[in-house]
């Protein structure tokens, strides 16, 4: 994705980004203090639970496909808010909506078909997250969808490589080809920086960083609920169709 700095952005972009990242770090600390087995997908010191890992992957697929809808709602809003910015957001969301395929490819290696994943029910917290985003986009415009993407891309840049490496060490590299491809796209296209630029420009008109911080706190709370639900699930791993 084009990383050209958007014209008209004042130097306060750095201040904006710093405030966002301080909030995200606070939320990570809260995650580790409140969520059982937090970090078990990345921390080699914790026991690896294959059922938890698979449930997390399946929920990620649900979330990608459902946020494709809220991303599109946000695009419709952003076209009226800032047409040039909407073109950049449009490029981003078209890329993102195809990422389910990458994770479906990996989960197929564990014996799960695309159809059964798509037809399975998302967790209540995922439905709550989507309901929240639809509701906020209606009243606030496109920013809530961008705030969600800030979190996702920041988290991807910080922890995804470690999570992919851990899964690869347990199952083998052939089980994480999709996740690796996803990581490379995020890095090559500078998705996190792109989301910061879009959010900053949107909030110059209204809300400022305070609104982004409020949205990030609400979104991370909803995502924490997903991890609490994952902790309660008892999933027996299916024997993979290829050799485990
Ligand atoms: Fe991304």
PDB file of C-alpha atoms in Angstrom, residues 12-24 154 192-193 196-197 200 209:
ATOM      1  CA  UNK A  12       1.132  16.218  15.770  1.00  0.00           C
ATOM      2  CA  UNK A  13       0.902  12.805  14.089  1.00  0.00           C
ATOM      3  CA  UNK A  14       3.760  11.665  16.343  1.00  0.00           C
ATOM      4  CA  UNK A  15       1.914  12.892  19.454  1.00  0.00           C
ATOM      5  CA  UNK A  16      -1.253  11.147  18.266  1.00  0.00           C
ATOM      6  CA  UNK A  17       0.589   7.858  17.669  1.00  0.00           C
ATOM      7  CA  UNK A  18       2.322   8.038  21.050  1.00  0.00           C
ATOM      8  CA  UNK A  19      -0.996   8.546  22.875  1.00  0.00           C
ATOM      9  CA  UNK A  20      -2.546   5.619  20.973  1.00  0.00           C
ATOM     10  CA  UNK A  21       0.373   3.313  21.793  1.00  0.00           C
ATOM     11  CA  UNK A  22       0.365   4.254  25.488  1.00  0.00           C
ATOM     12  CA  UNK A  23      -3.305   3.262  25.606  1.00  0.00           C
ATOM     13  CA  UNK A  24      -2.653   0.002  23.780  1.00  0.00           C
ATOM     14  CA  UNK A 154      -0.655  -3.079  16.139  1.00  0.00           C
ATOM     15  CA  UNK A 192      -0.327  -0.371  11.181  1.00  0.00           C
ATOM     16  CA  UNK A 193       1.170   2.951  10.015  1.00  0.00           C
ATOM     17  CA  UNK A 196      -2.591   5.503  12.297  1.00  0.00           C
ATOM     18  CA  UNK A 197      -2.482   7.946   9.382  1.00  0.00           C
ATOM     19  CA  UNK A 200      -5.253  10.821  12.724  1.00  0.00           C
ATOM     20  CA  UNK A 209      -7.191  11.415  20.030  1.00  0.00           C
TER      21      UNK A 209
END
